[in-house]
Amino acid sequence: MASSILSRHLASSLRPSLGLSASGYRHQQTPAKRVEEVEFDGPCMKTEVPGPRSKILAQQLAIQSVVQVNFFCDYEESKGNYLVDVDGNRMLDVYTQIASIPIGYNHLALTKVMTDPKNMVSTLGMMPPEQFSEKLVNDLMAVAPKGFSRVQTMACGSCSNENAYKAIFIWYRVRMRGTPEPTPEEVRTSVINQVPGCPDLTLLSLMGGFHRRTLGCLATTHTKAIQKLDVPSFDWPIAPFPQLRYPLDQFERENAQEEARCQEEVEDLIVKWNQKGRHVAGVVIEPIQAEGGDNHASFDFYRKLRGITKKHGCAFQVDEVQTGGGSTGKFWAHEHWGLDDPADIVSFSKKMLTGGYYQKDSFQPDKLFRIFNTWLGDHTKNLFLTEVIKVIKTENLLDQAKRTVWSFVDKYPHLLSRARGIGTFCAIDVKDEDTHNNLLLKARNKGKTLSMDCGTQSIRFQSALVFTEHHAHLFLDILNDASLSSSRVYTGIQCGPAQTDPYTVNLQRRG
Amino acid sequence: MASSILSRHLASSLRPSLGLSASGYRHQQTPAKRVEEVEFDGPCMKTEVPGPRSKILAQQLAIQSVVQVNFFCDYEESKGNYLVDVDGNRMLDVYTQIASIPIGYNHLALTKVMTDPKNMVSTLGMMPPEQFSEKLVNDLMAVAPKGFSRVQTMACGSCSNENAYKAIFIWYRVRMRGTPEPTPEEVRTSVINQVPGCPDLTLLSLMGGFHRRTLGCLATTHTKAIQKLDVPSFDWPIAPFPQLRYPLDQFERENAQEEARCQEEVEDLIVKWNQKGRHVAGVVIEPIQAEGGDNHASFDFYRKLRGITKKHGCAFQVDEVQTGGGSTGKFWAHEHWGLDDPADIVSFSKKMLTGGYYQKDSFQPDKLFRIFNTWLGDHTKNLFLTEVIKVIKTENLLDQAKRTVWSFVDKYPHLLSRARGIGTFCAIDVKDEDTHNNLLLKARNKGKTLSMDCGTQSIRFQSALVFTEHHAHLFLDILNDASLSSSRVYTGIQCGPAQTDPYTVNLQRRG
């Protein structure tokens, strides 16, 4: 349980300085801010959230579009870890648009790229710009996970996984056939969706996994019914994911048994489905089940899964759409496993800004246009990514991500449990869905944005990489206030007149 | 056959001024350029394409990525209808990155948006920027097809169709059930990919249709085997698309019979699949089958298809990813049908820059997060689209698209046939795949980029909306030269020294 050991270690190392008291957590001394921080000093709430302006805009939008908007943002005013809404509320953002803002809002490095007229829109599939090779070589490949020599860019996480799945099926089928050349029968039947051209291959996924929402991806997603209900799917094998008990050190034997049970089930399913002719071409997993509720398993569990796929000749895809890009304190979450050959395909998006996947040479299809689309990503996003990677290095953000962590559970055993995480990728459970929703709304009105959609009882923490100990203390202050508050009603946070001095208000002054 | 009548009409109206001769087409007098044109005077070729610099870059890229690159581009130097490559070759672009460059390269309106530091990246799903409502209301809805009151943005064409399909399945299933509320059994089974939660519904598509390449989309795509081979698919009904014979006025009776046969087959399939319990939830079509080879049917054929879907309670989705945005001389190709209620869903991308789909109110799912992803498009693309729509209006580009057309077939009956098209959305067939590939390569070396991947015998014409009669004449000159040329070897086009006077060379001076 290295992940949780790390989490607990970091939690303990922070706790002494956090001034925890029996009646709840209250931080007394916020550490000095780092020099490079040029953002706000703290949250500043003027209305409840969503405020009146957000509500008007939401009504306008609802007439013409599908609306699942929390509130509307003023992205010009947002800065660093602080998201400002259209009502002038300034919130500490620890959810960062579902983990998609790598180095905070309006980082100078990105605004420079944005305003360079050279960086125009173009397609990357057939006519890329000159710098495309350089960007791939210098940047995307410079952060490639161990063992990978190739990358394919895509526009978003869904397209990344859909195309990674295609690459797996093609790879598997070519090996079955013994040659990349199809038979005339395969050519004929492929166009009309029939075997053998469209073979009856399968992908194995784990319960609680979330691999996005398009039809191929959705067949490997098993989180909430609302995401899948009424949509036709593929009948593919689904194995259980370990349900670990916390605190981990009190349930070592039970958790080891649980992980062994799940590994056996994975292997059994592969054998059974292969026997019935519906071969398992690959296994797809997340290094941490994110949308499913921040479910962790031990690094050893993943190492064993990798071994099983090798034994049975399946591809192993690690979906790092939500975990990749540094939030666990390593650039890729699966690096924590310490394997030389961790995967065959690693897909990414979100914090990477461009979507795509790394693949081994053998997963490159034999012919052009087997994996293809018009845009194949967005060159502008690659340019942003270049800057993001540079900032991560120069500001040493991976090391910082290792240090920032939370500890809160001990004070509210009646409300909170199962604190878990690696680096900034953390979560905690509350006792039920009502408490979950209440706490999230109250925290938001206190100046903090949190996950609104992860499991039914989990609160997730998905900060930008520029989140520091200073912000962690603020965060714990707010969560403390929110959990102590008895009502969901907005109570307001006093802040000085923003026009004259936006920096006067700091939560430590309320302590 | 209104489409082809229009095409022929426009072709004839151009022909007298084109100076066609028995030995081949050669335009003598290029019309005066329009005032707003501030681009190059013509192509200027310095090397064969791909040139030496492109080849080096392709080699670099091939090491680390999947490569299906034609050549690398210098997007800074490209302007209007002219694409400049990294070897300094300036080509008349009549393919525009698979129909994705609406108003040409480096239009001033777009560079202004690009360099505004306010226009930063953000997600649109849960926390859109303030202008998002306004952009939707003023721009996307201002160009909405008749009968549509809602729009859902997405990042690309694949995600647009995948989510449109989901909206169709949800809509159909809710009507079957009589209530949006699922049974406990449906909730339970949906998470594990089983009926009834994931129902065995189907979508009917037409042979030759191309609705993109992710797994759900791919099940409705029936063009080339290479796009589908080795990838599992859904067993869904596929109807024939009319194979019209040209010239249309010589085959009126045969073509009418052919269309009637296809309509009957669509209706028969719906009845049969419904009877066997695998209900057809929707029918998805393109107003012109683009990637399938620019296959047209009469407007009446589509009107009848729409009628059949209404009769049988299926949704009717018009995929305008490639046809939408003005290329047919109307903003949406299906407007040519003249129906008050043309469709239930219209999907778009490419020229629209943002992906997405328009839908009727009844297709809005009952609950939030049924159709959702992190980005839900890209706000920057919406800002670009605003400018594109403005330029289309102020420069009267739809009317211009109606006027620009080609006529070439008559001169090369041994090589070319089936000239067809609406507005700038045109194609022609050559006698076989070898001739097709030869002509495309030769034309490219003469300074024109064309489709490389449409059917096996078709040459497609997919210009930007800023393509004028002036460019049409240049285009015909080049195609004429390419078809007369006996070898694929690069012969060069004389152009003045680009350093001193990039505008000296104009194809009319070679005439």
Short mmCIF file of C-alpha atoms in Angstrom, two decimals, chain B residues 109-502:
data_model
loop_
_atom_site.label_atom_id
_atom_site.label_comp_id
_atom_site.label_asym_id
_atom_site.label_seq_id
_atom_site.Cartn_x
_atom_site.Cartn_y
_atom_site.Cartn_z
CA ALA B 109 -10.52 38.50 -38.53
CA LEU B 110 -9.11 35.29 -37.04
CA THR B 111 -5.63 36.56 -36.27
CA LYS B 112 -7.24 39.33 -34.24
CA VAL B 113 -9.09 36.80 -32.09
CA MET B 114 -5.96 34.69 -31.75
CA THR B 115 -3.86 37.48 -30.35
CA ASP B 116 -6.36 38.73 -27.81
CA PRO B 117 -5.04 37.67 -24.39
CA LYS B 118 -8.59 37.51 -23.06
CA ASN B 119 -9.40 34.48 -25.15
CA MET B 120 -7.81 31.82 -23.00
CA VAL B 121 -8.54 28.12 -22.79
CA SER B 122 -11.37 26.96 -20.56
CA THR B 123 -13.78 24.10 -20.18
CA LEU B 124 -17.38 24.63 -21.17
CA GLY B 125 -19.14 21.82 -19.39
CA MET B 126 -19.46 23.03 -15.84
CA MET B 127 -17.73 26.39 -15.67
CA PRO B 128 -18.04 28.27 -18.94
CA PRO B 129 -16.89 31.86 -19.38
CA GLU B 130 -19.37 34.70 -19.31
CA GLN B 131 -19.49 35.12 -23.11
CA PHE B 132 -20.45 31.49 -23.67
CA SER B 133 -24.20 32.11 -23.50
CA GLU B 134 -23.87 35.11 -25.78
CA LYS B 135 -21.78 33.19 -28.30
CA LEU B 136 -24.31 30.38 -28.38
CA VAL B 137 -27.28 32.72 -28.68
CA ASN B 138 -25.85 35.18 -31.15
CA ASP B 139 -23.74 32.98 -33.33
CA LEU B 140 -24.37 29.26 -33.22
CA MET B 141 -28.13 29.74 -32.92
CA ALA B 142 -28.17 32.52 -35.52
CA VAL B 143 -27.05 29.97 -38.12
CA ALA B 144 -29.15 27.11 -36.72
CA PRO B 145 -31.05 25.11 -39.33
CA LYS B 146 -34.80 25.60 -39.47
CA GLY B 147 -36.70 23.99 -36.61
CA PHE B 148 -33.84 23.75 -34.14
CA SER B 149 -33.84 25.49 -30.79
CA ARG B 150 -30.89 23.84 -29.03
CA VAL B 151 -27.23 23.24 -29.63
CA GLN B 152 -24.64 21.13 -27.85
CA THR B 153 -20.97 21.90 -28.53
CA MET B 154 -18.34 19.16 -28.72
CA ALA B 155 -14.61 19.12 -29.52
CA CYS B 156 -14.66 17.28 -32.86
CA GLY B 157 -16.78 15.51 -35.45
CA SER B 158 -16.38 12.09 -33.86
CA CYS B 159 -17.52 13.25 -30.44
CA SER B 160 -20.38 15.19 -32.07
CA ASN B 161 -21.76 12.08 -33.73
CA GLU B 162 -21.07 9.77 -30.78
CA ASN B 163 -23.04 12.05 -28.49
CA ALA B 164 -25.77 12.66 -31.03
CA TYR B 165 -26.21 8.88 -31.25
CA LYS B 166 -26.46 8.70 -27.47
CA ALA B 167 -29.11 11.44 -27.51
CA ILE B 168 -31.06 9.43 -30.10
CA PHE B 169 -30.89 6.20 -28.10
CA ILE B 170 -31.93 7.93 -24.88
CA TRP B 171 -34.83 9.69 -26.64
CA TYR B 172 -36.03 6.44 -28.23
CA ARG B 173 -35.72 4.37 -25.08
CA VAL B 174 -37.55 6.90 -22.93
CA ARG B 175 -40.46 6.79 -25.40
CA MET B 176 -40.45 2.98 -25.39
CA ARG B 177 -40.49 2.92 -21.59
CA GLY B 178 -43.12 5.68 -21.35
CA THR B 179 -41.12 7.46 -18.65
CA PRO B 180 -37.60 8.79 -18.23
CA GLU B 181 -37.34 6.93 -14.92
CA PRO B 182 -35.49 3.63 -15.30
CA THR B 183 -36.43 0.45 -13.44
CA PRO B 184 -34.03 -0.81 -10.75
CA GLU B 185 -33.15 -3.65 -13.15
CA GLU B 186 -32.22 -1.15 -15.85
CA VAL B 187 -30.05 0.80 -13.42
CA ARG B 188 -28.29 -2.37 -12.31
CA THR B 189 -27.70 -3.81 -15.76
CA SER B 190 -26.62 -0.58 -17.42
CA VAL B 191 -23.39 -0.46 -15.42
CA ILE B 192 -22.42 -3.94 -16.63
CA ASN B 193 -23.27 -3.41 -20.34
CA GLN B 194 -26.33 -5.70 -20.27
CA VAL B 195 -29.95 -5.43 -21.39
CA PRO B 196 -32.31 -3.91 -20.44
CA GLY B 197 -30.12 -1.08 -19.05
CA CYS B 198 -27.99 -1.07 -22.23
CA PRO B 199 -30.76 -1.88 -24.70
CA ASP B 200 -30.25 -3.69 -27.99
CA LEU B 201 -31.25 -0.66 -30.08
CA THR B 202 -29.78 0.00 -33.52
CA LEU B 203 -29.01 2.87 -35.88
CA LEU B 204 -29.57 2.50 -39.60
CA SER B 205 -26.92 3.90 -41.92
CA LEU B 206 -26.35 3.84 -45.67
CA MET B 207 -23.61 2.08 -47.64
CA GLY B 208 -20.92 4.56 -48.63
CA GLY B 209 -21.70 6.75 -45.62
CA PHE B 210 -18.86 8.08 -43.51
CA HIS B 211 -19.77 9.22 -40.01
CA ARG B 212 -16.27 9.28 -38.51
CA ARG B 213 -14.01 6.69 -36.90
CA THR B 214 -14.59 6.12 -33.19
CA LEU B 215 -16.28 2.80 -32.35
CA GLY B 216 -19.89 4.02 -32.28
CA CYS B 217 -19.42 6.20 -35.36
CA LEU B 218 -17.50 3.46 -37.12
CA ALA B 219 -20.50 1.14 -36.89
CA THR B 220 -22.32 3.58 -39.21
CA THR B 221 -19.33 4.18 -41.54
CA HIS B 222 -19.18 2.04 -44.69
CA THR B 223 -16.55 3.37 -47.03
CA LYS B 224 -13.14 1.70 -47.13
CA ALA B 225 -12.18 -1.56 -45.42
CA ILE B 226 -8.97 0.02 -44.13
CA GLN B 227 -11.03 2.22 -41.81
CA LYS B 228 -12.91 -0.66 -40.17
CA LEU B 229 -10.84 -3.81 -40.53
CA ASP B 230 -10.01 -5.68 -37.30
CA VAL B 231 -12.18 -3.41 -35.11
CA PRO B 232 -15.25 -4.95 -33.40
CA SER B 233 -18.51 -3.36 -34.45
CA PHE B 234 -22.23 -3.28 -33.74
CA ASP B 235 -24.48 -5.42 -35.89
CA TRP B 236 -26.77 -2.65 -37.14
CA PRO B 237 -28.85 -2.40 -40.34
CA ILE B 238 -27.23 -0.96 -43.47
CA ALA B 239 -29.28 0.15 -46.48
CA PRO B 240 -28.03 0.78 -50.02
CA PHE B 241 -27.36 4.32 -51.22
CA PRO B 242 -28.55 5.15 -54.76
CA GLN B 243 -25.89 4.63 -57.42
CA LEU B 244 -26.87 7.32 -59.88
CA ARG B 245 -25.81 7.23 -63.51
CA TYR B 246 -24.46 10.33 -65.23
CA PRO B 247 -25.20 12.53 -67.10
CA LEU B 248 -28.35 12.71 -65.03
CA ASP B 249 -30.58 13.98 -67.86
CA GLN B 250 -29.85 10.84 -69.86
CA PHE B 251 -30.76 8.46 -67.03
CA GLU B 252 -33.77 10.03 -65.38
CA ARG B 253 -35.93 6.90 -65.38
CA GLU B 254 -33.13 4.57 -64.24
CA ASN B 255 -32.09 6.91 -61.47
CA ALA B 256 -35.65 7.35 -60.22
CA GLN B 257 -36.00 3.55 -60.06
CA GLU B 258 -32.69 3.26 -58.24
CA GLU B 259 -33.74 5.81 -55.62
CA ALA B 260 -37.10 4.10 -55.14
CA ARG B 261 -35.32 0.76 -54.60
CA CYS B 262 -33.12 2.29 -51.88
CA GLN B 263 -36.07 3.99 -50.15
CA GLU B 264 -37.95 0.70 -50.06
CA GLU B 265 -34.92 -1.07 -48.64
CA VAL B 266 -34.63 1.52 -45.85
CA GLU B 267 -38.28 1.04 -44.91
CA ASP B 268 -38.08 -2.76 -45.15
CA LEU B 269 -35.04 -2.83 -42.87
CA ILE B 270 -36.74 -0.65 -40.25
CA VAL B 271 -39.81 -2.91 -40.24
CA LYS B 272 -37.77 -6.12 -40.10
CA TRP B 273 -35.39 -5.00 -37.36
CA ASN B 274 -38.25 -3.62 -35.27
CA GLN B 275 -40.08 -6.94 -35.66
CA LYS B 276 -37.13 -8.91 -34.41
CA GLY B 277 -36.89 -6.69 -31.31
CA ARG B 278 -33.76 -4.82 -32.34
CA HIS B 279 -35.53 -1.49 -32.87
CA VAL B 280 -34.14 1.09 -35.23
CA ALA B 281 -33.87 4.17 -33.00
CA GLY B 282 -32.64 6.41 -35.78
CA VAL B 283 -31.39 6.83 -39.32
CA VAL B 284 -28.16 8.75 -39.94
CA ILE B 285 -27.23 10.17 -43.34
CA GLU B 286 -25.01 12.74 -45.05
CA PRO B 287 -26.70 15.22 -47.43
CA ILE B 288 -23.81 14.39 -49.78
CA GLN B 289 -21.77 11.25 -49.06
CA ALA B 290 -18.41 12.98 -48.82
CA GLU B 291 -15.58 10.55 -47.97
CA GLY B 292 -17.53 7.81 -49.74
CA GLY B 293 -16.82 9.52 -53.06
CA ASP B 294 -19.02 12.63 -53.18
CA ASN B 295 -22.12 10.57 -53.85
CA HIS B 296 -25.26 12.62 -54.45
CA ALA B 297 -28.90 11.68 -54.44
CA SER B 298 -31.83 13.86 -55.44
CA PHE B 299 -33.30 16.23 -52.86
CA ASP B 300 -36.50 14.25 -53.22
CA PHE B 301 -34.72 11.08 -52.11
CA TYR B 302 -33.83 12.77 -48.83
CA ARG B 303 -37.31 14.22 -48.42
CA LYS B 304 -38.72 10.70 -48.72
CA LEU B 305 -36.20 9.31 -46.22
CA ARG B 306 -37.32 11.96 -43.77
CA GLY B 307 -40.89 10.88 -44.31
CA ILE B 308 -40.04 7.23 -43.66
CA THR B 309 -38.38 8.04 -40.33
CA LYS B 310 -41.43 10.01 -39.23
CA LYS B 311 -43.74 7.18 -40.23
CA HIS B 312 -41.80 4.65 -38.17
CA GLY B 313 -40.94 6.86 -35.19
CA CYS B 314 -37.17 6.84 -35.79
CA ALA B 315 -34.97 9.86 -35.27
CA PHE B 316 -33.43 11.38 -38.40
CA GLN B 317 -29.88 12.65 -38.01
CA VAL B 318 -28.26 14.68 -40.76
CA ASP B 319 -24.47 14.54 -40.45
CA GLU B 320 -23.26 17.90 -41.80
CA VAL B 321 -19.71 17.57 -40.49
CA GLN B 322 -18.33 17.86 -43.99
CA THR B 323 -21.17 19.60 -45.82
CA GLY B 324 -22.09 22.27 -43.25
CA GLY B 325 -20.80 25.82 -43.00
CA GLY B 326 -21.62 27.14 -46.45
CA SER B 327 -19.79 25.10 -49.08
CA THR B 328 -22.97 24.19 -50.98
CA GLY B 329 -24.06 27.82 -51.26
CA LYS B 330 -26.46 27.43 -48.33
CA PHE B 331 -25.22 27.37 -44.77
CA TRP B 332 -26.47 23.77 -44.38
CA ALA B 333 -26.59 21.39 -47.32
CA HIS B 334 -29.93 19.94 -46.22
CA GLU B 335 -31.56 23.36 -46.67
CA HIS B 336 -31.62 22.53 -50.39
CA TRP B 337 -34.35 19.98 -49.62
CA GLY B 338 -36.72 22.80 -48.70
CA LEU B 339 -38.33 21.00 -45.74
CA ASP B 340 -39.89 22.71 -42.72
CA ASP B 341 -38.96 19.83 -40.46
CA PRO B 342 -35.83 18.43 -42.11
CA ALA B 343 -34.26 16.52 -39.20
CA ASP B 344 -34.19 15.82 -35.47
CA ILE B 345 -30.45 16.24 -35.06
CA VAL B 346 -27.86 17.98 -37.25
CA SER B 347 -24.21 17.37 -36.36
CA PHE B 348 -21.32 19.59 -37.46
CA SER B 349 -17.56 20.22 -37.17
CA LYS B 350 -14.75 21.05 -39.68
CA LYS B 351 -15.66 24.43 -41.25
CA MET B 352 -17.60 25.26 -38.09
CA LEU B 353 -14.27 24.93 -36.19
CA THR B 354 -16.14 23.77 -33.10
CA GLY B 355 -17.87 20.42 -33.19
CA GLY B 356 -21.40 19.91 -31.95
CA TYR B 357 -24.96 19.23 -32.90
CA TYR B 358 -28.30 20.96 -33.08
CA GLN B 359 -31.18 19.05 -31.58
CA LYS B 360 -34.88 19.38 -31.09
CA ASP B 361 -36.11 20.03 -27.57
CA SER B 362 -37.36 16.47 -27.18
CA PHE B 363 -33.81 15.16 -27.63
CA GLN B 364 -32.54 16.96 -24.57
CA PRO B 365 -32.02 14.20 -21.97
CA ASP B 366 -34.12 14.44 -18.83
CA LYS B 367 -31.16 14.53 -16.48
CA LEU B 368 -27.84 16.35 -16.37
CA PHE B 369 -24.59 14.55 -17.12
CA ARG B 370 -26.17 12.02 -19.47
CA ILE B 371 -24.46 13.86 -22.32
CA PHE B 372 -21.27 15.37 -20.98
CA ASN B 373 -17.51 15.49 -21.04
CA THR B 374 -14.79 17.66 -19.56
CA TRP B 375 -14.24 20.14 -22.38
CA LEU B 376 -17.53 20.06 -24.34
CA GLY B 377 -15.75 21.83 -27.15
CA ASP B 378 -13.31 24.70 -26.99
CA HIS B 379 -14.33 28.26 -26.29
CA THR B 380 -11.53 29.62 -28.48
CA LYS B 381 -13.07 27.80 -31.44
CA ASN B 382 -16.41 29.45 -30.68
CA LEU B 383 -14.69 32.83 -30.79
CA PHE B 384 -13.16 31.95 -34.15
CA LEU B 385 -16.54 30.78 -35.39
CA THR B 386 -18.06 34.14 -34.45
CA GLU B 387 -15.61 35.83 -36.78
CA VAL B 388 -16.10 33.25 -39.52
CA ILE B 389 -19.87 33.75 -39.51
CA LYS B 390 -19.36 37.51 -39.58
CA VAL B 391 -17.02 37.25 -42.58
CA ILE B 392 -19.39 34.88 -44.42
CA LYS B 393 -22.11 37.50 -44.05
CA THR B 394 -20.17 40.68 -44.74
CA GLU B 395 -18.28 39.21 -47.69
CA ASN B 396 -21.42 37.54 -49.01
CA LEU B 397 -19.60 34.22 -49.25
CA LEU B 398 -22.67 32.01 -49.55
CA ASP B 399 -23.66 33.72 -52.76
CA GLN B 400 -20.11 33.45 -53.95
CA ALA B 401 -20.09 29.72 -53.16
CA LYS B 402 -23.12 29.32 -55.41
CA ARG B 403 -21.26 30.88 -58.31
CA THR B 404 -17.95 29.04 -58.14
CA VAL B 405 -18.13 25.71 -59.83
CA TRP B 406 -16.20 23.71 -62.37
CA SER B 407 -16.67 22.17 -65.72
CA PHE B 408 -14.07 19.88 -67.10
CA VAL B 409 -15.53 16.51 -67.87
CA ASP B 410 -16.64 17.24 -71.41
CA LYS B 411 -13.11 17.62 -72.65
CA TYR B 412 -11.74 14.31 -71.32
CA PRO B 413 -14.41 11.66 -71.82
CA HIS B 414 -11.75 8.94 -71.90
CA LEU B 415 -10.48 9.99 -68.46
CA LEU B 416 -13.20 11.84 -66.57
CA SER B 417 -16.87 11.30 -65.83
CA ARG B 418 -19.69 11.93 -63.37
CA ALA B 419 -19.08 15.64 -62.73
CA ARG B 420 -21.39 16.47 -59.83
CA GLY B 421 -21.82 19.00 -57.07
CA ILE B 422 -23.61 21.85 -55.38
CA GLY B 423 -21.87 25.19 -54.93
CA THR B 424 -18.21 24.58 -54.17
CA PHE B 425 -18.89 21.01 -53.04
CA CYS B 426 -17.91 19.27 -56.28
CA ALA B 427 -16.31 16.08 -57.51
CA ILE B 428 -15.45 14.23 -60.66
CA ASP B 429 -14.53 10.61 -61.35
CA VAL B 430 -11.49 9.33 -63.20
CA LYS B 431 -11.42 5.96 -64.92
CA ASP B 432 -9.49 4.01 -62.27
CA GLU B 433 -7.49 4.25 -59.04
CA ASP B 434 -4.12 4.52 -60.82
CA THR B 435 -5.28 7.43 -62.97
CA HIS B 436 -6.76 8.98 -59.83
CA ASN B 437 -3.49 8.81 -57.91
CA ASN B 438 -1.40 9.94 -60.87
CA LEU B 439 -3.57 12.95 -61.51
CA LEU B 440 -3.58 14.01 -57.87
CA LEU B 441 0.20 13.84 -57.64
CA LYS B 442 0.70 15.66 -60.89
CA ALA B 443 -1.78 18.36 -59.98
CA ARG B 444 -0.02 18.84 -56.66
CA ASN B 445 3.30 19.33 -58.37
CA LYS B 446 1.60 21.87 -60.60
CA GLY B 447 0.53 23.81 -57.55
CA LYS B 448 -2.81 22.48 -56.37
CA THR B 449 -3.77 20.35 -53.39
CA LEU B 450 -6.66 17.97 -53.84
CA SER B 451 -8.38 15.17 -51.98
CA MET B 452 -6.14 12.17 -51.40
CA ASP B 453 -8.74 9.94 -49.88
CA CYS B 454 -12.25 9.93 -51.30
CA GLY B 455 -13.60 6.76 -52.76
CA THR B 456 -11.05 5.21 -55.09
CA GLN B 457 -11.85 7.01 -58.31
CA SER B 458 -13.16 10.40 -57.26
CA ILE B 459 -11.37 13.71 -57.19
CA ARG B 460 -12.94 16.08 -54.73
CA PHE B 461 -13.04 19.78 -54.65
CA GLN B 462 -13.35 21.26 -51.16
CA SER B 463 -12.28 24.86 -51.30
CA ALA B 464 -12.54 27.56 -48.69
CA LEU B 465 -15.48 29.95 -49.01
CA VAL B 466 -13.15 32.72 -50.16
CA PHE B 467 -12.58 30.76 -53.38
CA THR B 468 -13.74 32.94 -56.28
CA GLU B 469 -14.17 32.60 -60.04
CA HIS B 470 -10.63 33.85 -60.35
CA HIS B 471 -9.40 30.81 -58.40
CA ALA B 472 -11.71 28.48 -60.32
CA HIS B 473 -10.00 29.54 -63.56
CA LEU B 474 -6.57 28.95 -62.10
CA PHE B 475 -7.71 25.57 -60.85
CA LEU B 476 -8.95 24.50 -64.28
CA ASP B 477 -5.67 25.63 -65.83
CA ILE B 478 -3.70 23.45 -63.47
CA LEU B 479 -5.93 20.43 -63.82
CA ASN B 480 -5.74 20.80 -67.56
CA ASP B 481 -1.95 20.82 -67.48
CA ALA B 482 -1.83 17.89 -65.08
CA SER B 483 -4.13 15.73 -67.17
CA LEU B 484 -2.23 16.50 -70.35
CA SER B 485 1.12 15.80 -68.76
CA SER B 486 2.27 12.26 -69.52
CA SER B 487 4.44 11.63 -66.46
CA ARG B 488 4.19 12.00 -62.68
CA VAL B 489 7.61 13.60 -62.61
CA TYR B 490 7.83 17.13 -61.28
CA THR B 491 8.24 19.59 -64.13
CA GLY B 492 8.17 22.80 -62.19
CA ILE B 493 6.29 26.01 -62.60
CA GLN B 494 8.34 29.05 -63.42
CA CYS B 495 8.04 31.70 -60.80
CA GLY B 496 9.87 34.90 -60.13
CA PRO B 497 12.32 35.12 -57.26
CA ALA B 498 10.09 35.04 -54.23
CA GLN B 499 12.45 37.19 -52.20
CA THR B 500 12.14 40.18 -54.46
CA ASP B 501 8.63 39.86 -55.84
CA PRO B 502 6.38 37.05 -54.68
#
